[in-house]
PDB file of C-alpha atoms in Angstrom:
ATOM      1  CA  UNK A   1     113.926  86.794  96.055  1.00  0.00           C
ATOM      2  CA  UNK A   2     112.904  83.660  97.935  1.00  0.00           C
ATOM      3  CA  UNK A   3     110.168  83.392 100.558  1.00  0.00           C
ATOM      4  CA  UNK A   4     110.403  81.447 103.809  1.00  0.00           C
ATOM      5  CA  UNK A   5     107.190  79.485 104.491  1.00  0.00           C
ATOM      6  CA  UNK A   6     106.617  77.836 107.868  1.00  0.00           C
ATOM      7  CA  UNK A   7     103.517  75.692 108.298  1.00  0.00           C
ATOM      8  CA  UNK A   8     102.145  73.928 111.401  1.00  0.00           C
ATOM      9  CA  UNK A   9     105.563  73.774 113.069  1.00  0.00           C
ATOM     10  CA  UNK A  10     105.652  72.064 116.474  1.00  0.00           C
ATOM     11  CA  UNK A  11     108.385  71.281 118.975  1.00  0.00           C
ATOM     12  CA  UNK A  12     108.127  69.816 122.481  1.00  0.00           C
ATOM     13  CA  UNK A  13     111.248  69.238 124.553  1.00  0.00           C
ATOM     14  CA  UNK A  14     111.892  66.132 126.651  1.00  0.00           C
ATOM     15  CA  UNK A  15     110.972  68.007 129.835  1.00  0.00           C
ATOM     16  CA  UNK A  16     107.454  68.546 128.431  1.00  0.00           C
ATOM     17  CA  UNK A  17     107.872  72.221 127.495  1.00  0.00           C
ATOM     18  CA  UNK A  18     105.987  72.982 124.283  1.00  0.00           C
ATOM     19  CA  UNK A  19     108.359  75.451 122.642  1.00  0.00           C
ATOM     20  CA  UNK A  20     106.541  75.724 119.293  1.00  0.00           C
ATOM     21  CA  UNK A  21     102.777  75.311 119.057  1.00  0.00           C
ATOM     22  CA  UNK A  22     101.476  75.084 115.467  1.00  0.00           C
ATOM     23  CA  UNK A  23     103.555  78.008 114.162  1.00  0.00           C
ATOM     24  CA  UNK A  24     102.589  79.384 110.742  1.00  0.00           C
ATOM     25  CA  UNK A  25     104.579  82.234 109.155  1.00  0.00           C
ATOM     26  CA  UNK A  26     105.446  83.601 105.736  1.00  0.00           C
ATOM     27  CA  UNK A  27     108.588  85.738 105.572  1.00  0.00           C
ATOM     28  CA  UNK A  28     109.459  87.655 102.429  1.00  0.00           C
ATOM     29  CA  UNK A  29     112.482  89.778 101.492  1.00  0.00           C
ATOM     30  CA  UNK A  30     113.546  92.567 103.849  1.00  0.00           C
ATOM     31  CA  UNK A  31     113.597  92.855 107.634  1.00  0.00           C
ATOM     32  CA  UNK A  32     111.093  90.675 109.505  1.00  0.00           C
ATOM     33  CA  UNK A  33     110.807  91.205 113.268  1.00  0.00           C
ATOM     34  CA  UNK A  34     110.050  88.295 115.603  1.00  0.00           C
ATOM     35  CA  UNK A  35     108.971  89.932 118.841  1.00  0.00           C
ATOM     36  CA  UNK A  36     108.368  88.193 122.143  1.00  0.00           C
ATOM     37  CA  UNK A  37     109.481  88.021 125.785  1.00  0.00           C
ATOM     38  CA  UNK A  38     112.281  85.790 127.034  1.00  0.00           C
ATOM     39  CA  UNK A  39     111.065  82.189 126.940  1.00  0.00           C
ATOM     40  CA  UNK A  40     108.469  82.864 124.229  1.00  0.00           C
ATOM     41  CA  UNK A  41     109.981  80.287 121.855  1.00  0.00           C
ATOM     42  CA  UNK A  42     111.885  82.728 119.630  1.00  0.00           C
ATOM     43  CA  UNK A  43     115.243  80.998 119.955  1.00  0.00           C
ATOM     44  CA  UNK A  44     113.601  77.596 119.526  1.00  0.00           C
ATOM     45  CA  UNK A  45     112.084  78.805 116.262  1.00  0.00           C
ATOM     46  CA  UNK A  46     115.377  80.346 115.116  1.00  0.00           C
ATOM     47  CA  UNK A  47     117.337  77.155 115.882  1.00  0.00           C
ATOM     48  CA  UNK A  48     114.746  75.033 114.106  1.00  0.00           C
ATOM     49  CA  UNK A  49     114.807  77.187 110.973  1.00  0.00           C
ATOM     50  CA  UNK A  50     118.618  77.154 111.082  1.00  0.00           C
ATOM     51  CA  UNK A  51     118.567  73.301 111.213  1.00  0.00           C
ATOM     52  CA  UNK A  52     120.309  73.237 114.601  1.00  0.00           C
ATOM     53  CA  UNK A  53     117.439  71.220 116.062  1.00  0.00           C
ATOM     54  CA  UNK A  54     114.649  69.163 114.556  1.00  0.00           C
ATOM     55  CA  UNK A  55     110.924  69.883 114.764  1.00  0.00           C
ATOM     56  CA  UNK A  56     108.341  67.307 115.825  1.00  0.00           C
ATOM     57  CA  UNK A  57     105.969  68.218 113.012  1.00  0.00           C
ATOM     58  CA  UNK A  58     105.167  70.728 110.304  1.00  0.00           C
ATOM     59  CA  UNK A  59     107.201  72.027 107.391  1.00  0.00           C
ATOM     60  CA  UNK A  60     109.752  74.730 106.549  1.00  0.00           C
ATOM     61  CA  UNK A  61     110.449  75.782 102.985  1.00  0.00           C
ATOM     62  CA  UNK A  62     112.826  78.433 101.672  1.00  0.00           C
ATOM     63  CA  UNK A  63     112.257  78.923  97.966  1.00  0.00           C
ATOM     64  CA  UNK A  64     112.512  75.428  96.496  1.00  0.00           C
ATOM     65  CA  UNK A  65     114.364  74.013  99.541  1.00  0.00           C
ATOM     66  CA  UNK A  66     112.472  71.663 101.867  1.00  0.00           C
ATOM     67  CA  UNK A  67     114.445  72.535 104.980  1.00  0.00           C
ATOM     68  CA  UNK A  68     113.488  69.509 107.071  1.00  0.00           C
ATOM     69  CA  UNK A  69     114.218  67.106 104.203  1.00  0.00           C
ATOM     70  CA  UNK A  70     117.391  68.804 102.973  1.00  0.00           C
ATOM     71  CA  UNK A  71     118.988  70.823 105.801  1.00  0.00           C
ATOM     72  CA  UNK A  72     122.374  70.933 104.091  1.00  0.00           C
ATOM     73  CA  UNK A  73     120.908  72.848 101.134  1.00  0.00           C
ATOM     74  CA  UNK A  74     119.656  75.558 103.489  1.00  0.00           C
ATOM     75  CA  UNK A  75     122.959  75.744 105.378  1.00  0.00           C
ATOM     76  CA  UNK A  76     124.726  76.641 102.126  1.00  0.00           C
ATOM     77  CA  UNK A  77     122.541  79.751 101.771  1.00  0.00           C
ATOM     78  CA  UNK A  78     122.070  80.628 105.461  1.00  0.00           C
ATOM     79  CA  UNK A  79     123.680  83.284 107.648  1.00  0.00           C
ATOM     80  CA  UNK A  80     123.044  82.769 111.375  1.00  0.00           C
ATOM     81  CA  UNK A  81     124.029  85.007 114.291  1.00  0.00           C
ATOM     82  CA  UNK A  82     123.065  83.370 117.628  1.00  0.00           C
ATOM     83  CA  UNK A  83     122.679  85.189 120.927  1.00  0.00           C
ATOM     84  CA  UNK A  84     126.212  84.206 121.931  1.00  0.00           C
ATOM     85  CA  UNK A  85     129.157  82.930 119.953  1.00  0.00           C
ATOM     86  CA  UNK A  86     132.770  82.158 120.766  1.00  0.00           C
ATOM     87  CA  UNK A  87     135.958  83.364 119.083  1.00  0.00           C
ATOM     88  CA  UNK A  88     139.573  82.230 119.147  1.00  0.00           C
ATOM     89  CA  UNK A  89     141.239  84.345 121.864  1.00  0.00           C
ATOM     90  CA  UNK A  90     144.546  85.266 120.196  1.00  0.00           C
ATOM     91  CA  UNK A  91     143.483  85.809 116.573  1.00  0.00           C
ATOM     92  CA  UNK A  92     142.786  89.083 114.765  1.00  0.00           C
ATOM     93  CA  UNK A  93     139.460  89.839 113.098  1.00  0.00           C
ATOM     94  CA  UNK A  94     141.047  89.791 109.648  1.00  0.00           C
ATOM     95  CA  UNK A  95     142.774  86.429 110.126  1.00  0.00           C
ATOM     96  CA  UNK A  96     139.622  84.892 111.593  1.00  0.00           C
ATOM     97  CA  UNK A  97     137.487  86.071 108.677  1.00  0.00           C
ATOM     98  CA  UNK A  98     139.994  84.747 106.136  1.00  0.00           C
ATOM     99  CA  UNK A  99     139.947  81.408 107.955  1.00  0.00           C
ATOM    100  CA  UNK A 100     136.137  81.285 108.119  1.00  0.00           C
ATOM    101  CA  UNK A 101     135.938  82.182 104.418  1.00  0.00           C
ATOM    102  CA  UNK A 102     138.102  79.179 103.600  1.00  0.00           C
ATOM    103  CA  UNK A 103     135.939  76.949 105.795  1.00  0.00           C
ATOM    104  CA  UNK A 104     132.879  78.199 103.902  1.00  0.00           C
ATOM    105  CA  UNK A 105     134.348  76.915 100.664  1.00  0.00           C
ATOM    106  CA  UNK A 106     135.855  80.060  99.121  1.00  0.00           C
ATOM    107  CA  UNK A 107     138.905  78.403  97.563  1.00  0.00           C
ATOM    108  CA  UNK A 108     140.467  81.441  95.854  1.00  0.00           C
ATOM    109  CA  UNK A 109     142.855  83.392  98.088  1.00  0.00           C
ATOM    110  CA  UNK A 110     142.039  86.558  96.126  1.00  0.00           C
ATOM    111  CA  UNK A 111     138.268  86.053  96.636  1.00  0.00           C
ATOM    112  CA  UNK A 112     138.771  85.403 100.349  1.00  0.00           C
ATOM    113  CA  UNK A 113     140.691  88.643 100.637  1.00  0.00           C
ATOM    114  CA  UNK A 114     138.056  90.591  98.682  1.00  0.00           C
ATOM    115  CA  UNK A 115     135.085  89.299 100.689  1.00  0.00           C
ATOM    116  CA  UNK A 116     136.960  89.854 103.968  1.00  0.00           C
ATOM    117  CA  UNK A 117     137.723  93.449 103.013  1.00  0.00           C
ATOM    118  CA  UNK A 118     134.082  93.959 102.015  1.00  0.00           C
ATOM    119  CA  UNK A 119     132.527  92.664 105.250  1.00  0.00           C
ATOM    120  CA  UNK A 120     135.034  94.561 107.396  1.00  0.00           C
ATOM    121  CA  UNK A 121     134.114  97.742 105.556  1.00  0.00           C
ATOM    122  CA  UNK A 122     130.376  97.052 105.796  1.00  0.00           C
ATOM    123  CA  UNK A 123     130.514  96.460 109.550  1.00  0.00           C
ATOM    124  CA  UNK A 124     132.797  99.456 110.246  1.00  0.00           C
ATOM    125  CA  UNK A 125     135.574  97.209 111.551  1.00  0.00           C
ATOM    126  CA  UNK A 126     138.283  98.201 109.057  1.00  0.00           C
ATOM    127  CA  UNK A 127     140.169 100.313 111.630  1.00  0.00           C
ATOM    128  CA  UNK A 128     140.180  97.326 114.017  1.00  0.00           C
ATOM    129  CA  UNK A 129     140.941  94.547 111.521  1.00  0.00           C
ATOM    130  CA  UNK A 130     144.302  93.669 113.132  1.00  0.00           C
ATOM    131  CA  UNK A 131     142.954  93.686 116.698  1.00  0.00           C
ATOM    132  CA  UNK A 132     142.117  90.465 118.529  1.00  0.00           C
ATOM    133  CA  UNK A 133     138.356  89.834 118.465  1.00  0.00           C
ATOM    134  CA  UNK A 134     138.464  88.631 122.077  1.00  0.00           C
ATOM    135  CA  UNK A 135     139.336  92.208 123.074  1.00  0.00           C
ATOM    136  CA  UNK A 136     136.424  93.773 121.188  1.00  0.00           C
ATOM    137  CA  UNK A 137     133.556  95.498 122.993  1.00  0.00           C
ATOM    138  CA  UNK A 138     130.145  93.812 122.992  1.00  0.00           C
ATOM    139  CA  UNK A 139     128.926  95.862 120.052  1.00  0.00           C
ATOM    140  CA  UNK A 140     132.091  95.232 118.026  1.00  0.00           C
ATOM    141  CA  UNK A 141     131.790  91.477 118.652  1.00  0.00           C
ATOM    142  CA  UNK A 142     128.218  91.578 117.357  1.00  0.00           C
ATOM    143  CA  UNK A 143     129.384  93.464 114.262  1.00  0.00           C
ATOM    144  CA  UNK A 144     132.101  90.841 113.787  1.00  0.00           C
ATOM    145  CA  UNK A 145     129.350  88.228 114.039  1.00  0.00           C
ATOM    146  CA  UNK A 146     127.567  89.907 111.139  1.00  0.00           C
ATOM    147  CA  UNK A 147     130.819  90.072 109.169  1.00  0.00           C
ATOM    148  CA  UNK A 148     131.484  86.326 109.437  1.00  0.00           C
ATOM    149  CA  UNK A 149     127.808  85.605 108.734  1.00  0.00           C
ATOM    150  CA  UNK A 150     127.992  87.456 105.391  1.00  0.00           C
ATOM    151  CA  UNK A 151     131.078  85.687 104.048  1.00  0.00           C
ATOM    152  CA  UNK A 152     129.056  83.215 101.959  1.00  0.00           C
ATOM    153  CA  UNK A 153     126.612  85.904 100.713  1.00  0.00           C
ATOM    154  CA  UNK A 154     123.588  84.213 102.339  1.00  0.00           C
ATOM    155  CA  UNK A 155     120.056  84.565 100.965  1.00  0.00           C
ATOM    156  CA  UNK A 156     118.446  83.983 104.382  1.00  0.00           C
ATOM    157  CA  UNK A 157     119.820  85.648 107.518  1.00  0.00           C
ATOM    158  CA  UNK A 158     118.744  84.863 111.091  1.00  0.00           C
ATOM    159  CA  UNK A 159     119.770  87.225 113.895  1.00  0.00           C
ATOM    160  CA  UNK A 160     118.781  86.121 117.404  1.00  0.00           C
ATOM    161  CA  UNK A 161     118.523  88.772 120.188  1.00  0.00           C
ATOM    162  CA  UNK A 162     121.499  90.757 118.841  1.00  0.00           C
ATOM    163  CA  UNK A 163     121.146  94.034 120.780  1.00  0.00           C
ATOM    164  CA  UNK A 164     120.735  92.633 124.305  1.00  0.00           C
ATOM    165  CA  UNK A 165     123.368  94.202 126.533  1.00  0.00           C
ATOM    166  CA  UNK A 166     124.607  96.773 124.011  1.00  0.00           C
ATOM    167  CA  UNK A 167     124.960 100.397 125.031  1.00  0.00           C
ATOM    168  CA  UNK A 168     122.840 102.924 123.060  1.00  0.00           C
ATOM    169  CA  UNK A 169     125.641 103.967 120.678  1.00  0.00           C
ATOM    170  CA  UNK A 170     126.654 100.370 119.901  1.00  0.00           C
ATOM    171  CA  UNK A 171     123.018  99.374 119.468  1.00  0.00           C
ATOM    172  CA  UNK A 172     122.454 102.155 116.934  1.00  0.00           C
ATOM    173  CA  UNK A 173     125.557 101.205 114.930  1.00  0.00           C
ATOM    174  CA  UNK A 174     124.406  97.596 114.891  1.00  0.00           C
ATOM    175  CA  UNK A 175     120.875  98.477 113.786  1.00  0.00           C
ATOM    176  CA  UNK A 176     122.202 100.689 111.004  1.00  0.00           C
ATOM    177  CA  UNK A 177     124.226  97.771 109.628  1.00  0.00           C
ATOM    178  CA  UNK A 178     121.205  95.463 109.802  1.00  0.00           C
ATOM    179  CA  UNK A 179     119.098  98.086 108.037  1.00  0.00           C
ATOM    180  CA  UNK A 180     121.567  98.132 105.152  1.00  0.00           C
ATOM    181  CA  UNK A 181     121.720  94.333 104.972  1.00  0.00           C
ATOM    182  CA  UNK A 182     117.926  94.071 105.023  1.00  0.00           C
ATOM    183  CA  UNK A 183     117.686  95.922 101.714  1.00  0.00           C
ATOM    184  CA  UNK A 184     119.353  93.003  99.908  1.00  0.00           C
ATOM    185  CA  UNK A 185     118.438  89.899 101.940  1.00  0.00           C
ATOM    186  CA  UNK A 186     115.647  88.105 103.771  1.00  0.00           C
ATOM    187  CA  UNK A 187     116.410  88.814 107.441  1.00  0.00           C
ATOM    188  CA  UNK A 188     114.619  87.420 110.503  1.00  0.00           C
ATOM    189  CA  UNK A 189     115.382  89.627 113.478  1.00  0.00           C
ATOM    190  CA  UNK A 190     114.446  88.092 116.839  1.00  0.00           C
ATOM    191  CA  UNK A 191     114.174  90.364 119.871  1.00  0.00           C
ATOM    192  CA  UNK A 192     112.197  91.224 123.004  1.00  0.00           C
ATOM    193  CA  UNK A 193     112.874  94.946 122.475  1.00  0.00           C
ATOM    194  CA  UNK A 194     109.911  96.699 120.846  1.00  0.00           C
ATOM    195  CA  UNK A 195     111.987  99.726 119.796  1.00  0.00           C
ATOM    196  CA  UNK A 196     114.296  97.508 117.710  1.00  0.00           C
ATOM    197  CA  UNK A 197     111.375  96.191 115.674  1.00  0.00           C
ATOM    198  CA  UNK A 198     109.789  99.642 115.380  1.00  0.00           C
ATOM    199  CA  UNK A 199     113.009 101.073 113.949  1.00  0.00           C
ATOM    200  CA  UNK A 200     113.887  98.251 111.559  1.00  0.00           C
ATOM    201  CA  UNK A 201     111.010  96.024 110.541  1.00  0.00           C
ATOM    202  CA  UNK A 202     107.991  96.623 108.336  1.00  0.00           C
ATOM    203  CA  UNK A 203     106.628  93.104 108.841  1.00  0.00           C
ATOM    204  CA  UNK A 204     106.561  91.428 112.246  1.00  0.00           C
ATOM    205  CA  UNK A 205     105.152  88.602 114.291  1.00  0.00           C
ATOM    206  CA  UNK A 206     104.484  88.466 118.035  1.00  0.00           C
ATOM    207  CA  UNK A 207     105.259  85.115 119.636  1.00  0.00           C
ATOM    208  CA  UNK A 208     104.521  83.905 123.162  1.00  0.00           C
ATOM    209  CA  UNK A 209     104.448  80.433 124.708  1.00  0.00           C
ATOM    210  CA  UNK A 210     105.320  79.043 121.298  1.00  0.00           C
ATOM    211  CA  UNK A 211     102.245  80.538 119.609  1.00  0.00           C
ATOM    212  CA  UNK A 212     102.013  83.270 116.981  1.00  0.00           C
ATOM    213  CA  UNK A 213      99.654  85.927 118.386  1.00  0.00           C
ATOM    214  CA  UNK A 214     100.010  88.435 115.558  1.00  0.00           C
ATOM    215  CA  UNK A 215     101.461  88.553 112.050  1.00  0.00           C
ATOM    216  CA  UNK A 216     101.422  91.653 109.848  1.00  0.00           C
ATOM    217  CA  UNK A 217     102.629  95.245 109.768  1.00  0.00           C
ATOM    218  CA  UNK A 218     102.815  97.561 112.761  1.00  0.00           C
ATOM    219  CA  UNK A 219     100.129  99.698 111.105  1.00  0.00           C
ATOM    220  CA  UNK A 220      97.781  96.714 110.752  1.00  0.00           C
ATOM    221  CA  UNK A 221      98.365  95.779 114.379  1.00  0.00           C
ATOM    222  CA  UNK A 222      97.778  99.217 115.819  1.00  0.00           C
ATOM    223  CA  UNK A 223      94.654  99.572 113.642  1.00  0.00           C
ATOM    224  CA  UNK A 224      93.197  96.621 115.583  1.00  0.00           C
ATOM    225  CA  UNK A 225      93.463  98.765 118.706  1.00  0.00           C
ATOM    226  CA  UNK A 226      91.832 101.885 117.296  1.00  0.00           C
ATOM    227  CA  UNK A 227      89.454 103.323 119.907  1.00  0.00           C
ATOM    228  CA  UNK A 228      90.572 100.740 122.486  1.00  0.00           C
ATOM    229  CA  UNK A 229      93.556 102.417 124.197  1.00  0.00           C
ATOM    230  CA  UNK A 230      92.964 104.812 127.101  1.00  0.00           C
ATOM    231  CA  UNK A 231      95.267 106.626 129.471  1.00  0.00           C
ATOM    232  CA  UNK A 232      95.297 108.587 132.722  1.00  0.00           C
ATOM    233  CA  UNK A 233      97.646 109.672 135.504  1.00  0.00           C
ATOM    234  CA  UNK A 234      97.321 108.010 138.922  1.00  0.00           C
ATOM    235  CA  UNK A 235      99.115 107.966 142.254  1.00  0.00           C
ATOM    236  CA  UNK A 236     101.625 105.146 142.517  1.00  0.00           C
ATOM    237  CA  UNK A 237      99.791 103.784 145.554  1.00  0.00           C
ATOM    238  CA  UNK A 238      96.671 103.246 143.404  1.00  0.00           C
ATOM    239  CA  UNK A 239      98.350 101.095 140.756  1.00  0.00           C
ATOM    240  CA  UNK A 240      97.435  97.689 142.211  1.00  0.00           C
ATOM    241  CA  UNK A 241      93.760  98.650 142.417  1.00  0.00           C
ATOM    242  CA  UNK A 242      93.737 100.020 138.853  1.00  0.00           C
ATOM    243  CA  UNK A 243      95.503  96.900 137.620  1.00  0.00           C
ATOM    244  CA  UNK A 244      92.867  94.675 139.197  1.00  0.00           C
ATOM    245  CA  UNK A 245      90.031  96.771 137.783  1.00  0.00           C
ATOM    246  CA  UNK A 246      91.283  97.401 134.220  1.00  0.00           C
ATOM    247  CA  UNK A 247      93.495  95.717 131.622  1.00  0.00           C
ATOM    248  CA  UNK A 248      96.597  97.820 132.232  1.00  0.00           C
ATOM    249  CA  UNK A 249      99.082  97.368 129.397  1.00  0.00           C
ATOM    250  CA  UNK A 250     101.927  99.587 130.579  1.00  0.00           C
ATOM    251  CA  UNK A 251     102.871 102.415 132.905  1.00  0.00           C
ATOM    252  CA  UNK A 252     105.565 105.038 133.251  1.00  0.00           C
ATOM    253  CA  UNK A 253     106.383 107.879 135.624  1.00  0.00           C
ATOM    254  CA  UNK A 254     105.504 111.485 134.840  1.00  0.00           C
ATOM    255  CA  UNK A 255     107.783 114.395 135.850  1.00  0.00           C
ATOM    256  CA  UNK A 256     105.584 115.044 138.914  1.00  0.00           C
ATOM    257  CA  UNK A 257     106.147 111.411 140.002  1.00  0.00           C
ATOM    258  CA  UNK A 258     102.590 110.377 139.203  1.00  0.00           C
ATOM    259  CA  UNK A 259     102.130 107.190 137.170  1.00  0.00           C
ATOM    260  CA  UNK A 260     100.732 107.305 133.621  1.00  0.00           C
ATOM    261  CA  UNK A 261      98.889 104.083 132.793  1.00  0.00           C
ATOM    262  CA  UNK A 262      97.684 102.805 129.420  1.00  0.00           C
ATOM    263  CA  UNK A 263      94.630 100.548 129.420  1.00  0.00           C
ATOM    264  CA  UNK A 264      92.959  98.327 126.832  1.00  0.00           C
ATOM    265  CA  UNK A 265      89.163  98.521 126.757  1.00  0.00           C
ATOM    266  CA  UNK A 266      86.555  98.237 123.986  1.00  0.00           C
ATOM    267  CA  UNK A 267      84.857 101.373 125.366  1.00  0.00           C
ATOM    268  CA  UNK A 268      85.665 104.263 127.707  1.00  0.00           C
ATOM    269  CA  UNK A 269      86.587 102.581 131.040  1.00  0.00           C
ATOM    270  CA  UNK A 270      85.256 105.563 133.014  1.00  0.00           C
ATOM    271  CA  UNK A 271      85.304 109.336 132.745  1.00  0.00           C
ATOM    272  CA  UNK A 272      88.737 109.624 134.365  1.00  0.00           C
ATOM    273  CA  UNK A 273      90.371 108.264 131.192  1.00  0.00           C
ATOM    274  CA  UNK A 274      91.133 109.970 127.884  1.00  0.00           C
ATOM    275  CA  UNK A 275      91.717 108.248 124.515  1.00  0.00           C
ATOM    276  CA  UNK A 276      95.306 107.507 123.408  1.00  0.00           C
ATOM    277  CA  UNK A 277      96.788 106.755 120.004  1.00  0.00           C
ATOM    278  CA  UNK A 278      97.671 103.029 119.822  1.00  0.00           C
ATOM    279  CA  UNK A 279     101.363 102.157 119.538  1.00  0.00           C
ATOM    280  CA  UNK A 280     103.335  99.026 118.666  1.00  0.00           C
ATOM    281  CA  UNK A 281     104.128  98.693 122.363  1.00  0.00           C
ATOM    282  CA  UNK A 282     100.386  98.670 123.130  1.00  0.00           C
ATOM    283  CA  UNK A 283      99.871  95.917 120.547  1.00  0.00           C
ATOM    284  CA  UNK A 284     102.719  93.878 122.020  1.00  0.00           C
ATOM    285  CA  UNK A 285     101.492  94.076 125.606  1.00  0.00           C
ATOM    286  CA  UNK A 286      97.855  93.558 124.622  1.00  0.00           C
ATOM    287  CA  UNK A 287      98.736  90.337 122.774  1.00  0.00           C
ATOM    288  CA  UNK A 288     100.848  89.096 125.672  1.00  0.00           C
ATOM    289  CA  UNK A 289      98.328  90.029 128.332  1.00  0.00           C
ATOM    290  CA  UNK A 290      95.313  88.502 126.600  1.00  0.00           C
ATOM    291  CA  UNK A 291      97.117  85.662 124.854  1.00  0.00           C
ATOM    292  CA  UNK A 292      94.777  85.778 121.868  1.00  0.00           C
ATOM    293  CA  UNK A 293      95.441  85.838 118.171  1.00  0.00           C
ATOM    294  CA  UNK A 294      93.097  88.820 117.772  1.00  0.00           C
ATOM    295  CA  UNK A 295      92.696  91.661 120.272  1.00  0.00           C
TER     296      UNK A 295
END
């Protein structure tokens, strides 16, 4: 299977915002998570890879395709699901998929029918194939987005913030479908939700302010934090003081309404803390808080 290679990619918008700052990534087969907060540059990177906008510098290659030189060649092998997409209001899922299949160059009526049946089955939309897509729930619309994306059997799939706004049941259905697709394709999964990446992706990158702060596996990332994560319970009123004194990565409430904080420190901050096992969430917040390529 082909590898996506991104080297020294840069993009600055007309308003002066530097969306991509010397981005370097290698993405192989399977599920690759691109993790970062809103405004980190994830969508800018996704749109650039998908040839929807041009970069200022750098290169993108997918297998033997030079994406910047030959965008049309990539489009023929690309499946792209943006954050939001529109549908015709009075058309059923089945009719829309048959229409999209024809637009994607599948000339045989029999083949269009076969691929439409397949993607409806894969995305668990068979029972709703005759329903208007405009009446679908948020999760069903996202599954329809995957169905239309798979019509041309793409080698590279880009999915941009797909679970935002989905309820827990819809999110789990969606992730299960992506998990199945990831076994056969190269999939870039962009999100700001750490749990999505933890559940789906072996390889990941953390992006913020257009810069790649980490690239590797979750295990490699958490190993960087070994012996550097500490925790303790505090009163809520003491949080601001603790936050000024220590590098607080995250906090959550305990059943007794005290606040449990997690802190990054090369050594024991003081004897009120105990060591904690590093998590992917710790890695994410540590990279964002310190803004460095290595914690």
